[in-house]
């Protein structure tokens, strides 16, 4: 069977761009939305741990094509340059955040990982997505 060209509606491309941009905004580092959510749910020490992990995975994404793609370098540089200052903590932390909110933050981070980690060729072929070459 030969690889077929599938025409894609422009809204699919716009949706992919929006989904990817939103996922990068939810990275748990600095003063991005993900960093604010992690600091609000788990505290400043968890934000530091999540931030270091995010930096490590962005670095691995730049080095390795398995863990990253072409977007790892620009977003890694964006995070390093623009998000260096940590978020300022709230002045009136009176009550602890409930476990269901912490679970919601962890679910959002899991969805970010599922969105940003690329699918390798064998899995893409098995799922029927992506470009399958006949070489």
N, CA, C and O atoms as a Tinker XYZ file with bonds, in Angstrom:
   540  protein
     1  N      0.834000   -1.172000    0.000000    73     2
     2  CA     0.000000    0.000000    0.000000    64     1     3
     3  C      0.886000    1.245000    0.000000    63     2     4     5
     4  O      1.881000    1.298000    0.722000    81     3
     5  N      0.539000    2.219000   -0.783000    73     3     6
     6  CA     1.316000    3.453000   -0.866000    64     5     7
     7  C      0.791000    4.462000    0.142000    63     6     8     9
     8  O     -0.389000    4.466000    0.493000    81     7
     9  N      1.682000    5.301000    0.586000    73     7    10
    10  CA     1.282000    6.356000    1.521000    64     9    11
    11  C      0.380000    7.335000    0.791000    63    10    12    13
    12  O      0.715000    7.815000   -0.292000    81    11
    13  N     -0.760000    7.626000    1.389000    73    11    14
    14  CA    -1.720000    8.525000    0.777000    64    13    15
    15  C     -1.628000    9.900000    1.426000    63    14    16    17
    16  O     -1.359000   10.027000    2.621000    81    15
    17  N     -1.855000   10.911000    0.621000    73    15    18
    18  CA    -1.887000   12.266000    1.149000    64    17    19
    19  C     -3.301000   12.553000    1.626000    63    18    20    21
    20  O     -4.269000   12.384000    0.885000    81    19
    21  N     -3.405000   12.986000    2.865000    73    19    22
    22  CA    -4.702000   13.286000    3.445000    64    21    23
    23  C     -4.825000   14.794000    3.571000    63    22    24    25
    24  O     -3.983000   15.448000    4.186000    81    23
    25  N     -5.878000   15.337000    2.984000    73    23    26
    26  CA    -6.071000   16.778000    3.111000    64    25    27
    27  C     -6.651000   17.085000    4.489000    63    26    28    29
    28  O     -7.559000   16.410000    4.973000    81    27
    29  N     -6.097000   18.121000    5.099000    73    27    30
    30  CA    -6.486000   18.492000    6.453000    64    29    31
    31  C     -7.154000   19.856000    6.397000    63    30    32    33
    32  O     -6.671000   20.777000    5.738000    81    31
    33  N     -8.258000   19.964000    7.092000    73    31    34
    34  CA    -8.980000   21.235000    7.159000    64    33    35
    35  C     -8.148000   22.240000    7.956000    63    34    36    37
    36  O     -7.492000   21.856000    8.925000    81    35
    37  N     -8.159000   23.512000    7.574000    73    35    38
    38  CA    -7.376000   24.515000    8.306000    64    37    39
    39  C     -7.738000   24.626000    9.792000    63    38    40    41
    40  O     -6.902000   25.039000   10.595000    81    39
    41  N     -8.947000   24.272000   10.160000    73    39    42
    42  CA    -9.319000   24.316000   11.573000    64    41    43
    43  C     -8.584000   23.262000   12.396000    63    42    44    45
    44  O     -8.371000   23.448000   13.594000    81    43
    45  N     -8.196000   22.154000   11.758000    73    43    46
    46  CA    -7.408000   21.144000   12.456000    64    45    47
    47  C     -6.036000   21.708000   12.798000    63    46    48    49
    48  O     -5.529000   21.489000   13.899000    81    47
    49  N     -5.439000   22.423000   11.870000    73    47    50
    50  CA    -4.136000   23.036000   12.122000    64    49    51
    51  C     -4.260000   24.108000   13.197000    63    50    52    53
    52  O     -3.407000   24.199000   14.080000    81    51
    53  N     -5.307000   24.916000   13.133000    73    51    54
    54  CA    -5.526000   25.943000   14.156000    64    53    55
    55  C     -5.759000   25.302000   15.526000    63    54    56    57
    56  O     -5.260000   25.801000   16.534000    81    55
    57  N     -6.504000   24.214000   15.567000    73    55    58
    58  CA    -6.727000   23.513000   16.830000    64    57    59
    59  C     -5.450000   22.932000   17.391000    63    58    60    61
    60  O     -5.221000   22.989000   18.599000    81    59
    61  N     -4.606000   22.367000   16.524000    73    59    62
    62  CA    -3.321000   21.826000   16.989000    64    61    63
    63  C     -2.441000   22.932000   17.547000    63    62    64    65
    64  O     -1.805000   22.755000   18.585000    81    63
    65  N     -2.400000   24.081000   16.860000    73    63    66
    66  CA    -1.589000   25.204000   17.356000    64    65    67
    67  C     -2.106000   25.695000   18.704000    63    66    68    69
    68  O     -1.316000   25.978000   19.604000    81    67
    69  N     -3.411000   25.797000   18.849000    73    67    70
    70  CA    -3.983000   26.235000   20.124000    64    69    71
    71  C     -3.726000   25.242000   21.239000    63    70    72    73
    72  O     -3.405000   25.636000   22.360000    81    71
    73  N     -3.864000   23.956000   20.944000    73    71    74
    74  CA    -3.626000   22.920000   21.953000    64    73    75
    75  C     -2.172000   22.899000   22.394000    63    74    76    77
    76  O     -1.888000   22.758000   23.584000    81    75
    77  N     -1.250000   23.036000   21.451000    73    75    78
    78  CA     0.167000   23.034000   21.785000    64    77    79
    79  C      0.551000   24.275000   22.581000    63    78    80    81
    80  O      1.301000   24.179000   23.552000    81    79
    81  N      0.050000   25.430000   22.183000    73    79    82
    82  CA     0.353000   26.663000   22.909000    64    81    83
    83  C     -0.191000   26.611000   24.331000    63    82    84    85
    84  O      0.483000   27.031000   25.271000    81    83
    85  N     -1.396000   26.102000   24.488000    73    83    86
    86  CA    -1.977000   25.971000   25.830000    64    85    87
    87  C     -1.197000   24.981000   26.669000    63    86    88    89
    88  O     -1.004000   25.202000   27.865000    81    87
    89  N     -0.748000   23.894000   26.065000    73    87    90
    90  CA     0.043000   22.912000   26.811000    64    89    91
    91  C      1.363000   23.508000   27.268000    63    90    92    93
    92  O      1.790000   23.259000   28.395000    81    91
    93  N      2.019000   24.288000   26.419000    73    91    94
    94  CA     3.261000   24.930000   26.841000    64    93    95
    95  C      3.013000   25.962000   27.938000    63    94    96    97
    96  O      3.862000   26.150000   28.809000    81    95
    97  N      1.872000   26.626000   27.908000    73    95    98
    98  CA     1.548000   27.583000   28.957000    64    97    99
    99  C      1.296000   26.882000   30.292000    63    98   100   101
   100  O      1.461000   27.494000   31.347000    81    99
   101  N      0.904000   25.621000   30.261000    73    99   102
   102  CA     0.668000   24.867000   31.487000    64   101   103
   103  C      1.911000   24.139000   31.992000    63   102   104   105
   104  O      1.814000   23.311000   32.898000    81   103
   105  N      3.075000   24.436000   31.422000    73   103   106
   106  CA     4.306000   23.859000   31.968000    64   105   107
   107  C      4.481000   24.342000   33.411000    63   106   108   109
   108  O      4.343000   25.535000   33.683000    81   107
   109  N      4.782000   23.436000   34.325000    73   107   110
   110  CA     4.864000   23.831000   35.744000    64   109   111
   111  C      6.193000   24.480000   36.104000    63   110   112   113
   112  O      7.012000   23.892000   36.811000    81   111
   113  N      6.400000   25.696000   35.613000    73   111   114
   114  CA     7.659000   26.401000   35.871000    64   113   115
   115  C      7.384000   27.907000   35.887000    63   114   116   117
   116  O      6.528000   28.403000   35.155000    81   115
   117  N      8.119000   28.615000   36.729000    73   115   118
   118  CA     8.082000   30.066000   36.757000    64   117   119
   119  C      6.705000   30.650000   36.979000    63   118   120   121
   120  O      5.926000   30.160000   37.797000    81   119
   121  N      6.414000   31.715000   36.232000    73   119   122
   122  CA     5.112000   32.355000   36.379000    64   121   123
   123  C      4.183000   32.034000   35.217000    63   122   124   125
   124  O      3.253000   32.790000   34.933000    81   123
   125  N      4.431000   30.918000   34.548000    73   123   126
   126  CA     3.450000   30.412000   33.604000    64   125   127
   127  C      2.234000   29.912000   34.387000    63   126   128   129
   128  O      2.313000   29.746000   35.604000    81   127
   129  N      1.132000   29.675000   33.716000    73   127   130
   130  CA    -0.075000   29.231000   34.414000    64   129   131
   131  C      0.137000   27.921000   35.161000    63   130   132   133
   132  O     -0.393000   27.738000   36.256000    81   131
   133  N      0.903000   27.014000   34.580000    73   131   134
   134  CA     1.189000   25.751000   35.258000    64   133   135
   135  C      2.004000   25.948000   36.526000    63   134   136   137
   136  O      1.773000   25.268000   37.525000    81   135
   137  N      2.949000   26.868000   36.492000    73   135   138
   138  CA     3.735000   27.176000   37.689000    64   137   139
   139  C      2.885000   27.776000   38.790000    63   138   140   141
   140  O      3.064000   27.448000   39.963000    81   139
   141  N      1.969000   28.645000   38.425000    73   139   142
   142  CA     1.068000   29.238000   39.417000    64   141   143
   143  C      0.149000   28.184000   40.016000    63   142   144   145
   144  O     -0.122000   28.197000   41.216000    81   143
   145  N     -0.332000   27.266000   39.172000    73   143   146
   146  CA    -1.219000   26.214000   39.681000    64   145   147
   147  C     -0.479000   25.278000   40.625000    63   146   148   149
   148  O     -1.019000   24.896000   41.663000    81   147
   149  N      0.755000   24.902000   40.278000    73   147   150
   150  CA     1.535000   24.007000   41.138000    64   149   151
   151  C      1.870000   24.693000   42.453000    63   150   152   153
   152  O      1.774000   24.074000   43.513000    81   151
   153  N      2.261000   25.962000   42.403000    73   151   154
   154  CA     2.587000   26.662000   43.639000    64   153   155
   155  C      1.349000   26.837000   44.509000    63   154   156   157
   156  O      1.440000   26.738000   45.733000    81   155
   157  N      0.201000   27.093000   43.904000    73   155   158
   158  CA    -1.014000   27.238000   44.681000    64   157   159
   159  C     -1.472000   25.932000   45.299000    63   158   160   161
   160  O     -1.997000   25.925000   46.412000    81   159
   161  N     -1.282000   24.823000   44.590000    73   159   162
   162  CA    -1.768000   23.535000   45.087000    64   161   163
   163  C     -0.781000   22.847000   46.016000    63   162   164   165
   164  O     -1.193000   22.213000   46.988000    81   163
   165  N      0.522000   22.958000   45.737000    73   163   166
   166  CA     1.503000   22.164000   46.484000    64   165   167
   167  C      2.538000   22.986000   47.238000    63   166   168   169
   168  O      3.242000   22.440000   48.088000    81   167
   169  N      2.654000   24.285000   46.955000    73   167   170
   170  CA     3.613000   25.118000   47.667000    64   169   171
   171  C      4.857000   25.418000   46.845000    63   170   172   173
   172  O      5.058000   24.874000   45.759000    81   171
   173  N      5.688000   26.302000   47.397000    73   171   174
   174  CA     6.868000   26.787000   46.680000    64   173   175
   175  C      7.920000   25.695000   46.480000    63   174   176   177
   176  O      8.572000   25.659000   45.437000    81   175
   177  N      8.095000   24.808000   47.458000    73   175   178
   178  CA     9.107000   23.763000   47.299000    64   177   179
   179  C      8.739000   22.794000   46.174000    63   178   180   181
   180  O      9.617000   22.310000   45.461000    81   179
   181  N      7.457000   22.511000   46.016000    73   179   182
   182  CA     7.029000   21.646000   44.917000    64   181   183
   183  C      7.229000   22.340000   43.579000    63   182   184   185
   184  O      7.554000   21.692000   42.584000    81   183
   185  N      7.037000   23.660000   43.548000    73   183   186
   186  CA     7.257000   24.400000   42.307000    64   185   187
   187  C      8.712000   24.312000   41.871000    63   186   188   189
   188  O      8.996000   24.199000   40.679000    81   187
   189  N      9.626000   24.364000   42.817000    73   187   190
   190  CA    11.049000   24.248000   42.488000    64   189   191
   191  C     11.347000   22.864000   41.920000    63   190   192   193
   192  O     12.067000   22.743000   40.929000    81   191
   193  N     10.799000   21.824000   42.538000    73   191   194
   194  CA    11.005000   20.462000   42.043000    64   193   195
   195  C     10.394000   20.250000   40.670000    63   194   196   197
   196  O     11.033000   19.667000   39.793000    81   195
   197  N      9.159000   20.716000   40.467000    73   195   198
   198  CA     8.519000   20.595000   39.163000    64   197   199
   199  C      9.267000   21.410000   38.114000    63   198   200   201
   200  O      9.391000   20.983000   36.965000    81   199
   201  N      9.768000   22.586000   38.508000    73   199   202
   202  CA    10.514000   23.427000   37.571000    64   201   203
   203  C     11.802000   22.777000   37.109000    63   202   204   205
   204  O     12.122000   22.800000   35.920000    81   203
   205  N     12.548000   22.193000   38.048000    73   203   206
   206  CA    13.786000   21.505000   37.668000    64   205   207
   207  C     13.508000   20.313000   36.768000    63   206   208   209
   208  O     14.257000   20.054000   35.826000    81   207
   209  N     12.437000   19.589000   37.054000    73   207   210
   210  CA    12.053000   18.459000   36.209000    64   209   211
   211  C     11.684000   18.937000   34.812000    63   210   212   213
   212  O     12.056000   18.311000   33.820000    81   211
   213  N     10.953000   20.048000   34.732000    73   211   214
   214  CA    10.573000   20.596000   33.435000    64   213   215
   215  C     11.802000   21.027000   32.651000    63   214   216   217
   216  O     11.897000   20.753000   31.455000    81   215
   217  N     12.750000   21.702000   33.311000    73   215   218
   218  CA    13.988000   22.092000   32.639000    64   217   219
   219  C     14.741000   20.866000   32.128000    63   218   220   221
   220  O     15.280000   20.881000   31.021000    81   219
   221  N     14.777000   19.810000   32.933000    73   219   222
   222  CA    15.479000   18.591000   32.519000    64   221   223
   223  C     14.822000   17.973000   31.289000    63   222   224   225
   224  O     15.513000   17.575000   30.351000    81   223
   225  N     13.489000   17.889000   31.287000    73   223   226
   226  CA    12.809000   17.291000   30.137000    64   225   227
   227  C     12.911000   18.166000   28.895000    63   226   228   229
   228  O     13.003000   17.642000   27.786000    81   227
   229  N     12.897000   19.494000   29.056000    73   227   230
   230  CA    13.103000   20.358000   27.891000    64   229   231
   231  C     14.513000   20.197000   27.348000    63   230   232   233
   232  O     14.713000   20.201000   26.133000    81   231
   233  N     15.494000   20.056000   28.236000    73   231   234
   234  CA    16.861000   19.811000   27.789000    64   233   235
   235  C     17.003000   18.491000   27.070000    63   234   236   237
   236  O     17.681000   18.406000   26.046000    81   235
   237  N     16.359000   17.442000   27.606000    73   235   238
   238  CA    16.387000   16.145000   26.926000    64   237   239
   239  C     15.653000   16.209000   25.595000    63   238   240   241
   240  O     16.027000   15.523000   24.644000    81   239
   241  N     14.624000   17.019000   25.525000    73   239   242
   242  CA    13.895000   17.174000   24.271000    64   241   243
   243  C     14.719000   17.848000   23.203000    63   242   244   245
   244  O     14.569000   17.545000   22.020000    81   243
   245  N     15.600000   18.769000   23.607000    73   243   246
   246  CA    16.484000   19.424000   22.645000    64   245   247
   247  C     17.534000   18.436000   22.152000    63   246   248   249
   248  O     17.864000   18.419000   20.966000    81   247
   249  N     18.062000   17.610000   23.062000    73   247   250
   250  CA    19.130000   16.680000   22.718000    64   249   251
   251  C     18.597000   15.462000   21.980000    63   250   252   253
   252  O     19.218000   15.001000   21.023000    81   251
   253  N     17.468000   14.940000   22.406000    73   251   254
   254  CA    16.964000   13.675000   21.879000    64   253   255
   255  C     15.700000   13.895000   21.061000    63   254   256   257
   256  O     14.793000   14.607000   21.489000    81   255
   257  N     15.645000   13.293000   19.907000    73   255   258
   258  CA    14.435000   13.364000   19.102000    64   257   259
   259  C     13.357000   12.414000   19.615000    63   258   260   261
   260  O     12.198000   12.522000   19.214000    81   259
   261  N     13.727000   11.483000   20.500000    73   259   262
   262  CA    12.736000   10.555000   21.048000    64   261   263
   263  C     11.829000   11.273000   22.036000    63   262   264   265
   264  O     10.612000   11.092000   22.006000    81   263
   265  N     12.420000   12.095000   22.920000    73   263   266
   266  CA    11.635000   12.778000   23.947000    64   265   267
   267  C     11.132000   14.139000   23.526000    63   266   268   269
   268  O     10.270000   14.699000   24.203000    81   267
   269  N     11.621000   14.685000   22.462000    73   267   270
   270  CA    11.229000   16.033000   22.084000    64   269   271
   271  C     11.089000   16.180000   20.597000    63   270   272   273
   272  O     11.320000   15.253000   19.822000    81   271
   273  N     10.710000   17.354000   20.234000    73   271   274
   274  CA    10.562000   17.649000   18.830000    64   273   275
   275  C     11.178000   18.995000   18.530000    63   274   276   277
   276  O     11.969000   19.510000   19.320000    81   275
   277  N     10.828000   19.562000   17.405000    73   275   278
   278  CA    11.416000   20.836000   17.024000    64   277   279
   279  C     10.972000   22.006000   17.907000    63   278   280   281
   280  O     11.591000   23.069000   17.864000    81   279
   281  N      9.922000   21.835000   18.700000    73   279   282
   282  CA     9.453000   22.918000   19.553000    64   281   283
   283  C     10.149000   22.970000   20.904000    63   282   284   285
   284  O      9.953000   23.928000   21.652000    81   283
   285  N     10.953000   21.973000   21.235000    73   283   286
   286  CA    11.614000   21.953000   22.542000    64   285   287
   287  C     12.616000   23.081000   22.708000    63   286   288   289
   288  O     12.691000   23.690000   23.775000    81   287
   289  N     13.383000   23.365000   21.674000    73   287   290
   290  CA    14.406000   24.404000   21.783000    64   289   291
   291  C     13.807000   25.798000   21.958000    63   290   292   293
   292  O     14.209000   26.499000   22.887000    81   291
   293  N     12.860000   26.243000   21.111000    73   291   294
   294  CA    12.337000   27.596000   21.331000    64   293   295
   295  C     11.603000   27.755000   22.651000    63   294   296   297
   296  O     11.735000   28.788000   23.308000    81   295
   297  N     10.828000   26.746000   23.053000    73   295   298
   298  CA    10.112000   26.872000   24.322000    64   297   299
   299  C     11.053000   26.732000   25.500000    63   298   300   301
   300  O     10.839000   27.362000   26.536000    81   299
   301  N     12.090000   25.922000   25.368000    73   299   302
   302  CA    13.080000   25.834000   26.429000    64   301   303
   303  C     13.800000   27.159000   26.625000    63   302   304   305
   304  O     14.034000   27.584000   27.756000    81   303
   305  N     14.152000   27.814000   25.514000    73   303   306
   306  CA    14.787000   29.125000   25.613000    64   305   307
   307  C     13.828000   30.161000   26.176000    63   306   308   309
   308  O     14.228000   31.012000   26.971000    81   307
   309  N     12.559000   30.095000   25.768000    73   307   310
   310  CA    11.561000   31.018000   26.301000    64   309   311
   311  C     11.430000   30.872000   27.812000    63   310   312   313
   312  O     11.387000   31.865000   28.537000    81   311
   313  N     11.368000   29.648000   28.273000    73   311   314
   314  CA    11.227000   29.414000   29.708000    64   313   315
   315  C     12.471000   29.880000   30.450000    63   314   316   317
   316  O     12.363000   30.502000   31.507000    81   315
   317  N     13.648000   29.589000   29.913000    73   315   318
   318  CA    14.884000   29.994000   30.585000    64   317   319
   319  C     15.066000   31.511000   30.626000    63   318   320   321
   320  O     15.515000   32.052000   31.637000    81   319
   321  N     14.728000   32.188000   29.556000    73   319   322
   322  CA    14.967000   33.626000   29.483000    64   321   323
   323  C     13.854000   34.429000   30.154000    63   322   324   325
   324  O     14.134000   35.334000   30.940000    81   323
   325  N     12.625000   34.113000   29.859000    73   323   326
   326  CA    11.509000   34.955000   30.305000    64   325   327
   327  C     10.908000   34.536000   31.643000    63   326   328   329
   328  O     10.224000   35.343000   32.273000    81   327
   329  N     11.130000   33.338000   32.090000    73   327   330
   330  CA    10.458000   32.853000   33.294000    64   329   331
   331  C     11.453000   32.553000   34.406000    63   330   332   333
   332  O     11.236000   31.617000   35.176000    81   331
   333  N     12.518000   33.301000   34.513000    73   331   334
   334  CA    13.539000   33.015000   35.518000    64   333   335
   335  C     13.086000   33.376000   36.925000    63   334   336   337
   336  O     13.426000   32.673000   37.876000    81   335
   337  N     12.337000   34.443000   37.078000    73   335   338
   338  CA    11.919000   34.882000   38.406000    64   337   339
   339  C     10.764000   34.006000   38.899000    63   338   340   341
   340  O      9.787000   33.816000   38.173000    81   339
   341  N     10.859000   33.476000   40.106000    73   339   342
   342  CA     9.760000   32.650000   40.618000    64   341   343
   343  C      8.541000   33.503000   40.942000    63   342   344   345
   344  O      8.646000   34.710000   41.157000    81   343
   345  N      7.422000   32.872000   40.971000    73   343   346
   346  CA     6.169000   33.548000   41.299000    64   345   347
   347  C      6.190000   33.972000   42.760000    63   346   348   349
   348  O      6.670000   33.233000   43.618000    81   347
   349  N      5.677000   35.143000   43.038000    73   347   350
   350  CA     5.621000   35.621000   44.419000    64   349   351
   351  C      4.512000   34.879000   45.152000    63   350   352   353
   352  O      3.411000   34.742000   44.619000    81   351
   353  N      4.781000   34.397000   46.370000    73   351   354
   354  CA     3.753000   33.648000   47.095000    64   353   355
   355  C      2.645000   34.577000   47.605000    63   354   356   357
   356  O      2.833000   35.787000   47.731000    81   355
   357  N      1.517000   33.989000   47.887000    73   355   358
   358  CA     0.385000   34.740000   48.443000    64   357   359
   359  C      0.711000   35.184000   49.860000    63   358   360   361
   360  O      1.424000   34.497000   50.592000    81   359
   361  N      0.189000   36.319000   50.228000    73   359   362
   362  CA     0.439000   36.827000   51.569000    64   361   363
   363  C     -0.493000   36.215000   52.605000    63   362   364   365
   364  O     -0.158000   36.172000   53.788000    81   363
   365  N     -1.648000   35.747000   52.177000    73   363   366
   366  CA    -2.630000   35.264000   53.142000    64   365   367
   367  C     -3.036000   33.817000   52.859000    63   366   368   369
   368  O     -4.199000   33.545000   52.560000    81   367
   369  N     -2.098000   32.907000   52.951000    73   367   370
   370  CA    -2.419000   31.485000   52.833000    64   369   371
   371  C     -3.030000   31.027000   54.148000    63   370   372   373
   372  O     -2.316000   30.726000   55.105000    81   371
   373  N     -4.341000   30.977000   54.186000    73   371   374
   374  CA    -5.034000   30.662000   55.424000    64   373   375
   375  C     -5.360000   29.181000   55.503000    63   374   376   377
   376  O     -5.101000   28.547000   56.527000    81   375
   377  N     -5.916000   28.625000   54.453000    73   375   378
   378  CA    -6.340000   27.229000   54.459000    64   377   379
   379  C     -5.556000   26.445000   53.415000    63   378   380   381
   380  O     -5.079000   26.993000   52.421000    81   379
   381  N     -5.441000   25.178000   53.666000    73   379   382
   382  CA    -4.774000   24.278000   52.723000    64   381   383
   383  C     -5.679000   24.020000   51.523000    63   382   384   385
   384  O     -6.903000   24.101000   51.621000    81   383
   385  N     -5.062000   23.713000   50.405000    73   383   386
   386  CA    -5.801000   23.369000   49.198000    64   385   387
   387  C     -6.302000   21.938000   49.336000    63   386   388   389
   388  O     -5.571000   21.068000   49.807000    81   387
   389  N     -7.535000   21.691000   48.933000    73   387   390
   390  CA    -8.120000   20.364000   49.030000    64   389   391
   391  C     -7.475000   19.368000   48.084000    63   390   392   393
   392  O     -6.828000   19.748000   47.108000    81   391
   393  N     -7.657000   18.097000   48.383000    73   391   394
   394  CA    -7.033000   17.053000   47.562000    64   393   395
   395  C     -7.623000   16.983000   46.159000    63   394   396   397
   396  O     -6.928000   16.591000   45.222000    81   395
   397  N     -8.873000   17.351000   45.999000    73   395   398
   398  CA    -9.453000   17.283000   44.650000    64   397   399
   399  C     -8.844000   18.352000   43.754000    63   398   400   401
   400  O     -8.721000   18.142000   42.548000    81   399
   401  N     -8.460000   19.496000   44.319000    73   399   402
   402  CA    -7.785000   20.518000   43.513000    64   401   403
   403  C     -6.358000   20.085000   43.177000    63   402   404   405
   404  O     -5.867000   20.345000   42.079000    81   403
   405  N     -5.704000   19.430000   44.119000    73   403   406
   406  CA    -4.371000   18.904000   43.823000    64   405   407
   407  C     -4.451000   17.838000   42.732000    63   406   408   409
   408  O     -3.586000   17.769000   41.859000    81   407
   409  N     -5.490000   17.011000   42.786000    73   407   410
   410  CA    -5.681000   15.997000   41.739000    64   409   411
   411  C     -5.957000   16.648000   40.390000    63   410   412   413
   412  O     -5.508000   16.150000   39.358000    81   411
   413  N     -6.695000   17.760000   40.388000    73   411   414
   414  CA    -6.967000   18.468000   39.135000    64   413   415
   415  C     -5.684000   19.033000   38.533000    63   414   416   417
   416  O     -5.504000   18.998000   37.316000    81   415
   417  N     -4.788000   19.557000   39.377000    73   415   418
   418  CA    -3.510000   20.077000   38.885000    64   417   419
   419  C     -2.660000   18.940000   38.330000    63   418   420   421
   420  O     -2.043000   19.090000   37.276000    81   419
   421  N     -2.619000   17.813000   39.020000    73   419   422
   422  CA    -1.834000   16.678000   38.529000    64   421   423
   423  C     -2.420000   16.127000   37.231000    63   422   424   425
   424  O     -1.667000   15.700000   36.355000    81   423
   425  N     -3.733000   16.128000   37.088000    73   423   426
   426  CA    -4.365000   15.692000   35.847000    64   425   427
   427  C     -4.003000   16.628000   34.702000    63   426   428   429
   428  O     -3.737000   16.175000   33.588000    81   427
   429  N     -3.991000   17.935000   34.969000    73   427   430
   430  CA    -3.614000   18.901000   33.937000    64   429   431
   431  C     -2.163000   18.695000   33.504000    63   430   432   433
   432  O     -1.856000   18.762000   32.314000    81   431
   433  N     -1.277000   18.447000   34.460000    73   431   434
   434  CA     0.130000   18.213000   34.111000    64   433   435
   435  C      0.279000   16.930000   33.301000    63   434   436   437
   436  O      1.076000   16.879000   32.364000    81   435
   437  N     -0.481000   15.888000   33.653000    73   435   438
   438  CA    -0.454000   14.644000   32.892000    64   437   439
   439  C     -0.933000   14.874000   31.457000    63   438   440   441
   440  O     -0.361000   14.319000   30.519000    81   439
   441  N     -1.973000   15.684000   31.280000    73   439   442
   442  CA    -2.458000   15.987000   29.934000    64   441   443
   443  C     -1.445000   16.803000   29.142000    63   442   444   445
   444  O     -1.341000   16.643000   27.926000    81   443
   445  N     -0.692000   17.679000   29.817000    73   443   446
   446  CA     0.372000   18.422000   29.149000    64   445   447
   447  C      1.431000   17.459000   28.628000    63   446   448   449
   448  O      1.899000   17.592000   27.498000    81   447
   449  N      1.802000   16.495000   29.451000    73   447   450
   450  CA     2.807000   15.508000   29.028000    64   449   451
   451  C      2.290000   14.708000   27.836000    63   450   452   453
   452  O      3.032000   14.478000   26.881000    81   451
   453  N      1.032000   14.283000   27.881000    73   451   454
   454  CA     0.474000   13.532000   26.756000    64   453   455
   455  C      0.414000   14.373000   25.486000    63   454   456   457
   456  O      0.549000   13.845000   24.382000    81   455
   457  N      0.214000   15.670000   25.639000    73   455   458
   458  CA     0.119000   16.539000   24.477000    64   457   459
   459  C      1.476000   16.830000   23.870000    63   458   460   461
   460  O      1.606000   16.867000   22.647000    81   459
   461  N      2.492000   17.037000   24.699000    73   459   462
   462  CA     3.779000   17.518000   24.194000    64   461   463
   463  C      4.776000   16.433000   23.835000    63   462   464   465
   464  O      5.659000   16.678000   23.013000    81   463
   465  N      4.676000   15.249000   24.412000    73   463   466
   466  CA     5.632000   14.187000   24.081000    64   465   467
   467  C      5.229000   13.583000   22.740000    63   466   468   469
   468  O      4.105000   13.104000   22.588000    81   467
   469  N      6.135000   13.604000   21.769000    73   467   470
   470  CA     5.782000   13.091000   20.445000    64   469   471
   471  C      5.607000   11.574000   20.444000    63   470   472   473
   472  O      6.142000   10.869000   21.300000    81   471
   473  N      4.858000   11.099000   19.479000    73   471   474
   474  CA     4.589000    9.676000   19.319000    64   473   475
   475  C      5.614000    9.109000   18.349000    63   474   476   477
   476  O      5.815000    9.665000   17.269000    81   475
   477  N      6.265000    8.013000   18.717000    73   475   478
   478  CA     7.258000    7.422000   17.829000    64   477   479
   479  C      6.567000    6.741000   16.653000    63   478   480   481
   480  O      5.370000    6.457000   16.703000    81   479
   481  N      7.336000    6.483000   15.593000    73   479   482
   482  CA     6.783000    6.053000   14.309000    64   481   483
   483  C      5.984000    4.761000   14.392000    63   482   484   485
   484  O      4.928000    4.643000   13.769000    81   483
   485  N      6.482000    3.786000   15.159000    73   483   486
   486  CA     5.785000    2.498000   15.226000    64   485   487
   487  C      4.407000    2.639000   15.870000    63   486   488   489
   488  O      3.437000    2.038000   15.408000    81   487
   489  N      4.322000    3.435000   16.939000    73   487   490
   490  CA     3.032000    3.640000   17.596000    64   489   491
   491  C      2.097000    4.454000   16.715000    63   490   492   493
   492  O      0.897000    4.183000   16.672000    81   491
   493  N      2.636000    5.456000   16.004000    73   491   494
   494  CA     1.811000    6.255000   15.096000    64   493   495
   495  C      1.248000    5.396000   13.978000    63   494   496   497
   496  O      0.096000    5.564000   13.577000    81   495
   497  N      2.067000    4.469000   13.473000    73   495   498
   498  CA     1.581000    3.576000   12.421000    64   497   499
   499  C      0.514000    2.621000   12.959000    63   498   500   501
   500  O     -0.462000    2.317000   12.274000    81   499
   501  N      0.712000    2.156000   14.189000    73   499   502
   502  CA    -0.268000    1.258000   14.807000    64   501   503
   503  C     -1.603000    1.965000   15.043000    63   502   504   505
   504  O     -2.668000    1.374000   14.866000    81   503
   505  N     -1.534000    3.237000   15.445000    73   503   506
   506  CA    -2.747000    4.004000   15.708000    64   505   507
   507  C     -3.372000    4.561000   14.440000    63   506   508   509
   508  O     -4.522000    4.998000   14.454000    81   507
   509  N     -2.618000    4.548000   13.338000    73   507   510
   510  CA    -3.132000    5.057000   12.076000    64   509   511
   511  C     -3.048000    6.570000   11.979000    63   510   512   513
   512  O     -3.844000    7.189000   11.273000    81   511
   513  N     -2.103000    7.170000   12.673000    73   511   514
   514  CA    -1.937000    8.612000   12.611000    64   513   515
   515  C     -0.534000    8.921000   12.109000    63   514   516   517
   516  O      0.352000    8.071000   12.184000    81   515
   517  N     -0.330000   10.101000   11.610000    73   515   518
   518  CA     0.999000   10.499000   11.166000    64   517   519
   519  C      1.280000   10.050000    9.755000    63   518   520   521
   520  O      0.440000    9.418000    9.114000    81   519
   521  N      2.452000   10.373000    9.276000    73   519   522
   522  CA     2.880000   10.058000    7.927000    64   521   523
   523  C      3.641000    8.734000    7.936000    63   522   524   525
   524  O      4.621000    8.580000    8.665000    81   523
   525  N      3.195000    7.800000    7.141000    73   523   526
   526  CA     3.849000    6.508000    7.046000    64   525   527
   527  C      4.603000    6.481000    5.725000    63   526   528   529
   528  O      3.991000    6.595000    4.662000    81   527
   529  N      5.914000    6.332000    5.777000    73   527   530
   530  CA     6.714000    6.316000    4.546000    64   529   531
   531  C      6.856000    4.883000    4.052000    63   530   532   533
   532  O      6.795000    3.935000    4.834000    81   531
   533  N      7.047000    4.739000    2.747000    73   531   534
   534  CA     7.157000    3.409000    2.164000    64   533   535
   535  C      8.574000    3.083000    1.737000    63   534   536   537
   536  O      8.764000    2.202000    0.898000    81   535
   537  N      9.569000    3.751000    2.275000    73   535   538
   538  CA    10.963000    3.507000    1.894000    64   537   539
   539  C     11.447000    2.211000    2.438000    63   538   540
   540  O     12.600000    1.840000    2.217000    81   539
